[in-house]
mmCIF file of C-alpha atoms in Angstrom:
data_model
loop_
_atom_site.group_PDB
_atom_site.id
_atom_site.type_symbol
_atom_site.label_atom_id
_atom_site.label_comp_id
_atom_site.label_asym_id
_atom_site.label_seq_id
_atom_site.Cartn_x
_atom_site.Cartn_y
_atom_site.Cartn_z
ATOM 1 C CA UNK Q 971 13.261 15.826 8.118
ATOM 2 C CA UNK Q 972 10.717 18.257 7.048
ATOM 3 C CA UNK Q 973 6.901 17.303 5.874
ATOM 4 C CA UNK Q 974 7.826 18.270 2.285
ATOM 5 C CA UNK Q 975 11.022 15.724 2.410
ATOM 6 C CA UNK Q 976 8.580 13.025 3.473
ATOM 7 C CA UNK Q 977 5.974 13.726 0.685
ATOM 8 C CA UNK Q 978 8.998 13.759 -1.990
ATOM 9 C CA UNK Q 979 10.693 10.463 -0.565
ATOM 10 C CA UNK Q 980 6.990 8.813 -0.719
ATOM 11 C CA UNK Q 981 6.424 10.212 -4.105
ATOM 12 C CA UNK Q 982 9.732 8.991 -5.478
ATOM 13 C CA UNK Q 983 9.408 5.437 -3.791
ATOM 14 C CA UNK Q 984 5.412 4.891 -5.103
ATOM 15 C CA UNK Q 985 6.908 6.298 -8.864
ATOM 16 C CA UNK Q 986 9.727 3.688 -8.782
ATOM 17 C CA UNK Q 987 7.472 0.765 -7.355
ATOM 18 C CA UNK Q 988 4.801 1.169 -9.986
ATOM 19 C CA UNK Q 989 7.532 1.473 -12.436
ATOM 20 C CA UNK Q 990 8.332 -2.130 -11.899
ATOM 21 C CA UNK Q 991 4.973 -3.245 -10.672
ATOM 22 C CA UNK Q 992 3.344 -2.421 -14.431
ATOM 23 C CA UNK Q 993 -0.191 -2.208 -12.408
ATOM 24 C CA UNK Q 994 -3.087 -1.070 -14.568
ATOM 25 C CA UNK Q 995 -6.081 1.013 -14.248
ATOM 26 C CA UNK Q 996 -8.254 -0.601 -11.523
ATOM 27 C CA UNK Q 997 -5.822 -2.449 -9.393
ATOM 28 C CA UNK Q 998 -5.126 -2.046 -5.766
ATOM 29 C CA UNK Q 999 -2.216 -0.598 -4.279
ATOM 30 C CA UNK Q 1000 -1.763 -1.096 -0.664
ATOM 31 C CA UNK Q 1001 0.029 1.102 2.241
ATOM 32 C CA UNK Q 1002 0.922 0.200 5.615
ATOM 33 C CA UNK Q 1003 2.217 3.330 7.146
ATOM 34 C CA UNK Q 1004 3.734 4.040 10.727
ATOM 35 C CA UNK Q 1005 3.992 7.871 10.886
ATOM 36 C CA UNK Q 1006 5.756 7.300 14.606
ATOM 37 C CA UNK Q 1007 8.322 5.337 12.602
ATOM 38 C CA UNK Q 1008 8.928 7.919 9.892
ATOM 39 C CA UNK Q 1009 9.360 10.669 13.187
ATOM 40 C CA UNK Q 1010 11.901 8.208 14.202
ATOM 41 C CA UNK Q 1011 9.941 6.853 17.192
ATOM 42 C CA UNK Q 1012 8.669 3.325 17.844
ATOM 43 C CA UNK Q 1013 5.589 2.166 15.880
ATOM 44 C CA UNK Q 1014 2.311 3.221 17.631
ATOM 45 C CA UNK Q 1015 3.969 5.578 20.074
ATOM 46 C CA UNK Q 1016 4.104 9.029 18.566
ATOM 47 C CA UNK Q 1017 1.383 9.249 15.805
ATOM 48 C CA UNK Q 1018 2.054 12.249 13.610
ATOM 49 C CA UNK Q 1019 -1.287 13.001 11.354
ATOM 50 C CA UNK Q 1020 1.156 15.571 9.234
ATOM 51 C CA UNK Q 1021 3.761 13.079 8.454
ATOM 52 C CA UNK Q 1022 0.859 10.845 7.129
ATOM 53 C CA UNK Q 1023 -0.690 13.533 5.219
ATOM 54 C CA UNK Q 1024 2.694 14.276 3.521
ATOM 55 C CA UNK Q 1025 2.906 10.591 2.565
ATOM 56 C CA UNK Q 1026 -0.555 10.963 1.547
ATOM 57 C CA UNK Q 1027 0.175 13.836 -0.584
ATOM 58 C CA UNK Q 1028 2.937 12.298 -2.475
ATOM 59 C CA UNK Q 1029 1.380 9.267 -3.327
ATOM 60 C CA UNK Q 1030 -2.266 9.963 -4.215
ATOM 61 C CA UNK Q 1031 -1.989 12.173 -7.286
ATOM 62 C CA UNK Q 1032 0.358 9.548 -8.712
ATOM 63 C CA UNK Q 1033 -1.913 6.890 -7.827
ATOM 64 C CA UNK Q 1034 -4.832 8.838 -8.862
ATOM 65 C CA UNK Q 1035 -3.163 9.811 -12.165
ATOM 66 C CA UNK Q 1036 -2.890 6.194 -13.157
ATOM 67 C CA UNK Q 1037 -6.265 5.262 -12.122
ATOM 68 C CA UNK Q 1038 -5.185 3.105 -9.373
ATOM 69 C CA UNK Q 1039 -6.910 2.419 -5.931
ATOM 70 C CA UNK Q 1040 -4.928 3.108 -2.806
ATOM 71 C CA UNK Q 1041 -5.711 0.997 0.206
ATOM 72 C CA UNK Q 1042 -4.619 1.933 3.591
ATOM 73 C CA UNK Q 1043 -3.902 -0.969 6.305
ATOM 74 C CA UNK Q 1044 -4.957 0.049 9.965
ATOM 75 C CA UNK Q 1045 -2.696 -0.765 12.464
ATOM 76 C CA UNK Q 1046 -3.059 -3.637 14.679
ATOM 77 C CA UNK Q 1047 -5.862 -2.119 17.058
ATOM 78 C CA UNK Q 1048 -7.934 -2.776 14.326
ATOM 79 C CA UNK Q 1049 -6.847 -6.207 13.441
ATOM 80 C CA UNK Q 1050 -5.217 -4.442 10.473
ATOM 81 C CA UNK Q 1051 -8.482 -3.871 8.571
ATOM 82 C CA UNK Q 1052 -8.159 -1.919 5.328
ATOM 83 C CA UNK Q 1053 -9.570 1.595 4.003
ATOM 84 C CA UNK Q 1054 -10.434 1.838 0.697
ATOM 85 C CA UNK Q 1055 -12.842 3.571 -1.742
ATOM 86 C CA UNK Q 1056 -16.134 1.680 -2.292
ATOM 87 C CA UNK Q 1057 -15.991 1.266 -5.843
ATOM 88 C CA UNK Q 1058 -12.798 -0.512 -5.721
ATOM 89 C CA UNK Q 1059 -14.147 -3.589 -3.916
ATOM 90 C CA UNK Q 1060 -15.487 -6.624 -5.897
ATOM 91 C CA UNK Q 1061 -19.091 -7.123 -5.939
ATOM 92 C CA UNK Q 1062 -19.994 -9.174 -2.651
ATOM 93 C CA UNK Q 1063 -17.115 -7.997 -0.659
ATOM 94 C CA UNK Q 1064 -18.362 -7.860 3.025
ATOM 95 C CA UNK Q 1065 -17.232 -4.273 4.441
ATOM 96 C CA UNK Q 1066 -17.114 -3.666 8.333
ATOM 97 C CA UNK Q 1067 -17.939 -0.653 10.360
ATOM 98 C CA UNK Q 1068 -15.205 1.345 11.809
ATOM 99 C CA UNK Q 1069 -13.427 4.705 11.220
ATOM 100 C CA UNK Q 1070 -9.725 4.667 11.892
ATOM 101 C CA UNK Q 1071 -8.799 7.358 14.711
ATOM 102 C CA UNK Q 1072 -5.307 8.310 15.544
ATOM 103 C CA UNK Q 1073 -4.626 5.495 18.281
ATOM 104 C CA UNK Q 1074 -7.150 2.986 16.676
ATOM 105 C CA UNK Q 1075 -6.414 2.496 13.075
ATOM 106 C CA UNK Q 1076 -3.533 5.309 12.685
ATOM 107 C CA UNK Q 1077 -2.961 8.579 11.116
ATOM 108 C CA UNK Q 1078 -2.402 7.267 7.794
ATOM 109 C CA UNK Q 1079 -5.362 5.112 7.587
ATOM 110 C CA UNK Q 1080 -7.285 7.952 9.229
ATOM 111 C CA UNK Q 1081 -5.947 10.555 6.484
ATOM 112 C CA UNK Q 1082 -7.096 8.207 3.834
ATOM 113 C CA UNK Q 1083 -10.549 7.598 5.497
ATOM 114 C CA UNK Q 1084 -10.938 11.542 5.717
ATOM 115 C CA UNK Q 1085 -9.975 12.174 2.105
ATOM 116 C CA UNK Q 1086 -11.621 9.305 -0.054
ATOM 117 C CA UNK Q 1087 -15.131 10.093 -1.822
ATOM 118 C CA UNK Q 1088 -16.683 6.853 -0.427
ATOM 119 C CA UNK Q 1089 -14.283 4.965 1.994
ATOM 120 C CA UNK Q 1090 -15.178 1.698 3.643
ATOM 121 C CA UNK Q 1091 -13.502 -0.732 5.843
ATOM 122 C CA UNK Q 1092 -12.843 -4.385 5.018
ATOM 123 C CA UNK Q 1093 -11.055 -6.922 6.873
ATOM 124 C CA UNK Q 1094 -8.902 -8.002 4.043
ATOM 125 C CA UNK Q 1095 -8.126 -7.098 0.394
ATOM 126 C CA UNK Q 1096 -5.827 -8.692 -2.161
ATOM 127 C CA UNK Q 1097 -4.011 -5.814 -3.453
ATOM 128 C CA UNK Q 1098 -1.832 -6.122 -6.771
ATOM 129 C CA UNK Q 1099 1.323 -4.011 -4.961
ATOM 130 C CA UNK Q 1100 2.113 -2.413 -2.238
ATOM 131 C CA UNK Q 1101 4.399 -0.211 0.384
ATOM 132 C CA UNK Q 1102 5.123 -0.843 3.917
ATOM 133 C CA UNK Q 1103 6.693 2.516 5.490
ATOM 134 C CA UNK Q 1104 7.875 1.674 9.220
ATOM 135 C CA UNK Q 1105 7.637 -2.265 9.275
ATOM 136 C CA UNK Q 1106 3.745 -2.802 9.595
ATOM 137 C CA UNK Q 1107 3.769 -5.847 7.502
ATOM 138 C CA UNK Q 1108 1.410 -5.396 4.663
ATOM 139 C CA UNK Q 1109 1.695 -8.976 3.355
ATOM 140 C CA UNK Q 1110 -1.387 -10.402 4.525
ATOM 141 C CA UNK Q 1111 -3.245 -7.682 2.226
ATOM 142 C CA UNK Q 1112 -1.225 -8.797 -1.164
ATOM 143 C CA UNK Q 1113 -2.385 -11.318 -3.520
ATOM 144 C CA UNK Q 1114 -0.403 -14.415 -3.658
ATOM 145 C CA UNK Q 1115 2.199 -14.423 -4.989
ATOM 146 C CA UNK Q 1116 4.169 -11.448 -3.666
ATOM 147 C CA UNK Q 1117 7.440 -10.163 -5.318
ATOM 148 C CA UNK Q 1118 9.757 -8.184 -3.505
ATOM 149 C CA UNK Q 1119 10.713 -4.920 -5.348
ATOM 150 C CA UNK Q 1120 14.046 -3.180 -4.449
ATOM 151 C CA UNK Q 1121 14.107 0.584 -5.075
ATOM 152 C CA UNK Q 1122 16.211 3.403 -4.367
ATOM 153 C CA UNK Q 1123 14.181 4.795 -1.646
ATOM 154 C CA UNK Q 1124 15.086 2.813 1.661
ATOM 155 C CA UNK Q 1125 13.474 5.012 4.186
ATOM 156 C CA UNK Q 1126 10.746 7.521 4.361
ATOM 157 C CA UNK Q 1127 11.974 9.703 7.368
ATOM 158 C CA UNK Q 1128 13.326 7.410 9.622
ATOM 159 C CA UNK Q 1129 10.969 4.530 8.558
ATOM 160 C CA UNK Q 1130 12.399 1.724 6.621
ATOM 161 C CA UNK Q 1131 10.844 1.033 3.402
ATOM 162 C CA UNK Q 1132 9.455 -2.602 2.137
ATOM 163 C CA UNK Q 1133 7.728 -2.728 -1.464
ATOM 164 C CA UNK Q 1134 6.591 -5.705 -3.289
ATOM 165 C CA UNK Q 1135 4.302 -6.741 -6.355
ATOM 166 C CA UNK Q 1136 2.677 -9.662 -7.142
ATOM 167 C CA UNK Q 1137 2.042 -12.140 -10.068
ATOM 168 C CA UNK Q 1138 -0.171 -15.103 -10.967
ATOM 169 C CA UNK Q 1139 1.020 -18.189 -9.361
ATOM 170 C CA UNK Q 1140 2.862 -20.452 -11.588
ATOM 171 C CA UNK Q 1141 0.824 -24.086 -11.800
ATOM 172 C CA UNK Q 1142 1.410 -27.195 -13.788
ATOM 173 C CA UNK Q 1143 4.835 -29.130 -13.938
ATOM 174 C CA UNK Q 1144 7.506 -29.758 -16.307
ATOM 175 C CA UNK Q 1145 5.180 -29.633 -19.314
ATOM 176 C CA UNK Q 1146 3.574 -26.390 -18.610
ATOM 177 C CA UNK Q 1147 4.456 -23.129 -20.398
ATOM 178 C CA UNK Q 1148 3.963 -19.851 -19.094
ATOM 179 C CA UNK Q 1149 3.039 -16.182 -20.208
ATOM 180 C CA UNK Q 1150 6.251 -13.690 -19.265
ATOM 181 C CA UNK Q 1151 4.029 -10.952 -19.595
ATOM 182 C CA UNK Q 1152 1.686 -11.984 -16.935
ATOM 183 C CA UNK Q 1153 4.679 -12.894 -14.499
ATOM 184 C CA UNK Q 1154 6.323 -9.541 -14.680
ATOM 185 C CA UNK Q 1155 9.492 -11.247 -16.344
ATOM 186 C CA UNK Q 1156 9.866 -13.646 -13.431
ATOM 187 C CA UNK Q 1157 10.489 -16.700 -15.489
ATOM 188 C CA UNK Q 1158 13.458 -18.640 -14.866
ATOM 189 C CA UNK Q 1159 14.720 -20.408 -17.816
#
């Protein structure tokens, strides 16, 4: 697997997910990424900055063109903190002081931090959609309600890929009427 192939797989995966998720300018897209898993190693055991950069190079131009913010989930050594552009945060969001490193945060979070204009770390975020590359468990960073999205890209390198979008909660009961546009077409009739 070449870095160019990793970049192409990442670009294809994010494009397919965005087609389904219907994100809008200003929304947040979270990625958890194990460069070790991409290479076929166990998560956290063989970090590869070049694999991380290939993923970043595949997804960032697509997200930037649409005005969507990229958030990178760190590894468990930083309690899965998230790196994001400061301007993506709601007023009053508390930031934490950490700079991700290869073995404390991970190579993808490190790459996002190094390439962002005004990177900050937060303990959590409520993203609108996300991609998990290598079973990094991004669910805690998604808004409620997460909806799985099946795409044709099942792996990036050797890493398993799982995708999700979110939708507003349905509330009410038998008399409630729901907005099909907000639900992303999830309403079962």
